[in-house]
Each structure stands twice: as C-alpha cells, then as structure tokens.
Amino acid sequence: MTDRAAALLDAYRDKGLKIATAESCTGGLVAALLTEISGSSAVVERGFVTYSNEAKTELIGVPADLVASHGAVSEPVARAMAEGALAHSRAQVAVAVTGVAGPTGGTATKPVGLVHFALARTGAATIHLERRYGDLGRVNVRHRAVEDALSLLEQAVR
C-alpha cells in the first residue's frame, strides 16, 4: 500500500494540491500511511483525529446537533467532517472516515463494519461513500477503510 500512497502523493504534488484528513474509526491511519513517504509534507497539509464527538465539533466544526440527530457514523456527519477539515486547513482536498470498527459498538441499524466516507474539494460538491464490510475484525475493517479513503483521494486527483 506504500507504493500506492507514494503514487498518490506524486499526483497531488504534480497538480499543486494539498490533502487534509479527518479520521474517526481509522484513528489517523490514512495520515500515517501518507506520511510514511519521504517528502509527504509537500502534500499532506494536516490530519485531524476526531475520535470523540466533541473532537468532531471542537476541531473541525461538525455541528453537535448533527451528531445528536444522525449519530457519528452517518452520511451527514462524514460530509460535515470532510467539509470541516477543508475549512480548518489550507488543503484543497479533504477526506473523512467515520465508522464502527468493532468488535463492539454495532447496532441493528449501524452494524460493525459500517463505514461512511466523504471527500470535500475546493469548488466541487462533496462526495459520499458508504461501505458495509461486515464483522471482519477491527484491524481488517480499519485497513479496508484506509484503502477506500485512498481510492477517494485518487478519484479526486484524476
């Protein structure tokens, strides 16, 4: 996955674009993967690990009432996370990840393995992606989420 991340960074560098991340269930794994690459500071502007609902509100401006009405693991919150990361950074592209990695925390409507993603770009509509990986184990859900976050970032730079 490091080669994929390096190619992604090259594409962003070539276009003069910077990335911000807003991560909940991945706990910073997307930013960690990107920053494993030497020279990533030219592209990775900042990363927000907004694991708690309060962090989502305080760091990136996700409205508390949005979290209260939809839950942290939802399309509206993922969109607000990406848009908030964009607004609270100097990046032109922001990816957000929020989900239930497990093994606990799942419900009938929000089972373990449910992950919502959003990608916000300056001057473009925010994109949402929902994945239901199933109960693959915490590590596998988080790694799959990183792969899908990279896919969204790749889509944005094409």
CSV table of C-alpha atoms in Angstrom, one decimal:
chain,number,residue,atom,x,y,z
A,1,MET,CA,0.0,0.0,0.0
A,2,THR,CA,3.0,2.3,0.4
A,3,ASP,CA,3.6,2.3,-3.3
A,4,ARG,CA,0.0,3.3,-3.9
A,5,ALA,CA,0.4,6.1,-1.3
A,6,ALA,CA,3.6,7.3,-3.0
A,7,ALA,CA,1.9,7.4,-6.4
A,8,LEU,CA,-1.0,9.3,-4.9
A,9,LEU,CA,1.4,11.9,-3.3
A,10,ASP,CA,3.2,12.3,-6.6
A,11,ALA,CA,-0.1,13.0,-8.4
A,12,TYR,CA,-1.1,15.6,-5.8
A,13,ARG,CA,2.4,17.2,-5.9
A,14,ASP,CA,2.2,17.4,-9.7
A,15,LYS,CA,-1.1,19.3,-9.5
A,16,GLY,CA,0.0,21.5,-6.6
A,17,LEU,CA,-2.7,20.2,-4.3
A,18,LYS,CA,-2.7,19.6,-0.6
A,19,ILE,CA,-4.6,17.0,1.4
A,20,ALA,CA,-6.2,17.1,4.9
A,21,THR,CA,-7.7,14.1,6.7
A,22,ALA,CA,-10.5,13.8,9.3
A,23,GLU,CA,-10.5,10.4,10.8
A,24,SER,CA,-12.5,8.7,13.4
A,25,CYS,CA,-12.5,4.9,13.3
A,26,THR,CA,-9.2,4.8,11.4
A,27,GLY,CA,-7.6,6.9,14.2
A,28,GLY,CA,-5.1,8.6,11.9
A,29,LEU,CA,-4.1,5.5,9.8
A,30,VAL,CA,-4.7,7.4,6.5
A,31,ALA,CA,-2.5,10.3,7.5
A,32,ALA,CA,0.1,7.8,8.9
A,33,LEU,CA,0.3,5.9,5.7
A,34,LEU,CA,0.7,9.1,3.6
A,35,THR,CA,3.3,10.5,5.9
A,36,GLU,CA,5.4,7.3,5.8
A,37,ILE,CA,6.5,8.6,2.4
A,38,SER,CA,9.5,10.9,2.4
A,39,GLY,CA,8.6,14.3,1.0
A,40,SER,CA,4.9,13.9,2.0
A,41,SER,CA,5.0,17.3,3.8
A,42,ALA,CA,4.7,18.9,0.3
A,43,VAL,CA,1.2,17.3,0.0
A,44,VAL,CA,-0.2,16.4,3.5
A,45,GLU,CA,-1.3,19.7,5.0
A,46,ARG,CA,-2.7,18.3,8.2
A,47,GLY,CA,-4.7,15.4,9.8
A,48,PHE,CA,-7.4,15.6,12.3
A,49,VAL,CA,-8.1,12.5,14.5
A,50,THR,CA,-11.6,13.3,15.7
A,51,TYR,CA,-12.4,10.1,17.5
A,52,SER,CA,-14.9,11.6,20.0
A,53,ASN,CA,-18.0,13.5,19.1
A,54,GLU,CA,-16.6,16.5,21.0
A,55,ALA,CA,-13.4,16.4,18.9
A,56,LYS,CA,-15.5,16.4,15.7
A,57,THR,CA,-17.3,19.6,17.0
A,58,GLU,CA,-14.4,21.4,18.5
A,59,LEU,CA,-11.6,20.7,15.9
A,60,ILE,CA,-13.5,20.7,12.6
A,61,GLY,CA,-16.8,22.4,13.4
A,62,VAL,CA,-19.2,19.4,13.0
A,63,PRO,CA,-22.5,20.7,14.5
A,64,ALA,CA,-23.3,18.9,17.7
A,65,ASP,CA,-26.9,18.7,16.8
A,66,LEU,CA,-26.0,16.9,13.6
A,67,VAL,CA,-24.1,14.3,15.5
A,68,ALA,CA,-27.0,14.1,18.0
A,69,SER,CA,-29.7,13.7,15.4
A,70,HIS,CA,-27.8,11.3,12.9
A,71,GLY,CA,-25.1,9.7,15.0
A,72,ALA,CA,-21.4,10.0,14.5
A,73,VAL,CA,-21.5,7.1,12.0
A,74,SER,CA,-23.7,8.7,9.3
A,75,GLU,CA,-23.5,10.3,5.9
A,76,PRO,CA,-24.3,13.8,7.2
A,77,VAL,CA,-21.5,13.6,9.8
A,78,ALA,CA,-19.0,12.2,7.3
A,79,ARG,CA,-19.8,15.1,4.9
A,80,ALA,CA,-19.5,17.6,7.7
A,81,MET,CA,-16.2,16.1,8.8
A,82,ALA,CA,-14.7,16.4,5.3
A,83,GLU,CA,-16.0,19.9,4.8
A,84,GLY,CA,-14.9,20.9,8.2
A,85,ALA,CA,-11.4,19.6,7.6
A,86,LEU,CA,-11.2,21.5,4.4
A,87,ALA,CA,-12.4,24.7,6.1
A,88,HIS,CA,-10.0,24.3,9.0
A,89,SER,CA,-6.9,23.7,6.9
A,90,ARG,CA,-5.0,25.0,3.9
A,91,ALA,CA,-5.7,21.9,1.9
A,92,GLN,CA,-7.8,21.8,-1.4
A,93,VAL,CA,-8.9,18.2,-0.8
A,94,ALA,CA,-10.1,16.6,2.5
A,95,VAL,CA,-11.1,13.0,3.1
A,96,ALA,CA,-13.2,11.9,6.1
A,97,VAL,CA,-13.7,8.5,7.7
A,98,THR,CA,-16.2,7.5,10.4
A,99,GLY,CA,-17.5,4.1,11.2
A,100,VAL,CA,-17.9,1.1,13.5
A,101,ALA,CA,-14.7,-0.9,13.5
A,102,GLY,CA,-15.9,-3.3,16.2
A,103,PRO,CA,-15.9,-5.7,17.8
A,104,THR,CA,-18.3,-3.7,20.0
A,105,GLY,CA,-20.4,-0.6,19.2
A,106,GLY,CA,-22.6,-2.0,16.5
A,107,THR,CA,-26.3,-1.9,16.4
A,108,ALA,CA,-29.0,-3.3,14.2
A,109,THR,CA,-29.0,-0.1,12.1
A,110,LYS,CA,-25.3,0.6,12.3
A,111,PRO,CA,-23.6,-2.8,12.4
A,112,VAL,CA,-19.9,-3.5,12.9
A,113,GLY,CA,-18.2,-2.9,9.6
A,114,LEU,CA,-20.3,0.1,8.6
A,115,VAL,CA,-18.1,3.0,7.5
A,116,HIS,CA,-19.0,6.3,5.9
A,117,PHE,CA,-16.6,8.4,3.9
A,118,ALA,CA,-16.7,11.8,2.4
A,119,LEU,CA,-14.4,13.7,0.1
A,120,ALA,CA,-14.6,17.5,0.0
A,121,ARG,CA,-12.8,19.6,-2.6
A,122,THR,CA,-12.5,23.3,-3.1
A,123,GLY,CA,-15.0,24.4,-5.7
A,124,ALA,CA,-16.7,21.0,-6.0
A,125,ALA,CA,-19.6,19.0,-4.5
A,126,THR,CA,-18.7,16.8,-1.6
A,127,ILE,CA,-18.7,13.1,-2.4
A,128,HIS,CA,-20.1,10.4,0.0
A,129,LEU,CA,-19.3,6.7,0.0
A,130,GLU,CA,-20.8,4.0,2.3
A,131,ARG,CA,-19.2,0.6,2.9
A,132,ARG,CA,-20.6,-2.3,4.8
A,133,TYR,CA,-17.6,-4.6,5.2
A,134,GLY,CA,-19.2,-6.8,7.8
A,135,ASP,CA,-17.7,-8.0,11.0
A,136,LEU,CA,-14.2,-8.8,9.6
A,137,GLY,CA,-12.4,-7.9,12.8
A,138,ARG,CA,-11.3,-4.4,13.9
A,139,VAL,CA,-7.9,-4.4,12.2
A,140,ASN,CA,-9.4,-5.6,8.8
A,141,VAL,CA,-12.3,-3.0,8.9
A,142,ARG,CA,-9.8,-0.2,9.6
A,143,HIS,CA,-7.4,-1.4,6.8
A,144,ARG,CA,-10.2,-1.7,4.3
A,145,ALA,CA,-11.3,1.8,5.3
A,146,VAL,CA,-7.8,3.2,4.6
A,147,GLU,CA,-7.9,1.5,1.2
A,148,ASP,CA,-11.3,3.1,0.3
A,149,ALA,CA,-10.1,6.5,1.6
A,150,LEU,CA,-7.1,6.3,-0.8
A,151,SER,CA,-9.5,5.4,-3.6
A,152,LEU,CA,-11.5,8.6,-3.0
A,153,LEU,CA,-8.3,10.6,-2.9
A,154,GLU,CA,-7.2,9.0,-6.2
A,155,GLN,CA,-10.5,9.8,-7.7
A,156,ALA,CA,-10.2,13.4,-6.7
A,157,VAL,CA,-6.8,14.0,-8.3
A,158,ARG,CA,-7.7,12.4,-11.7
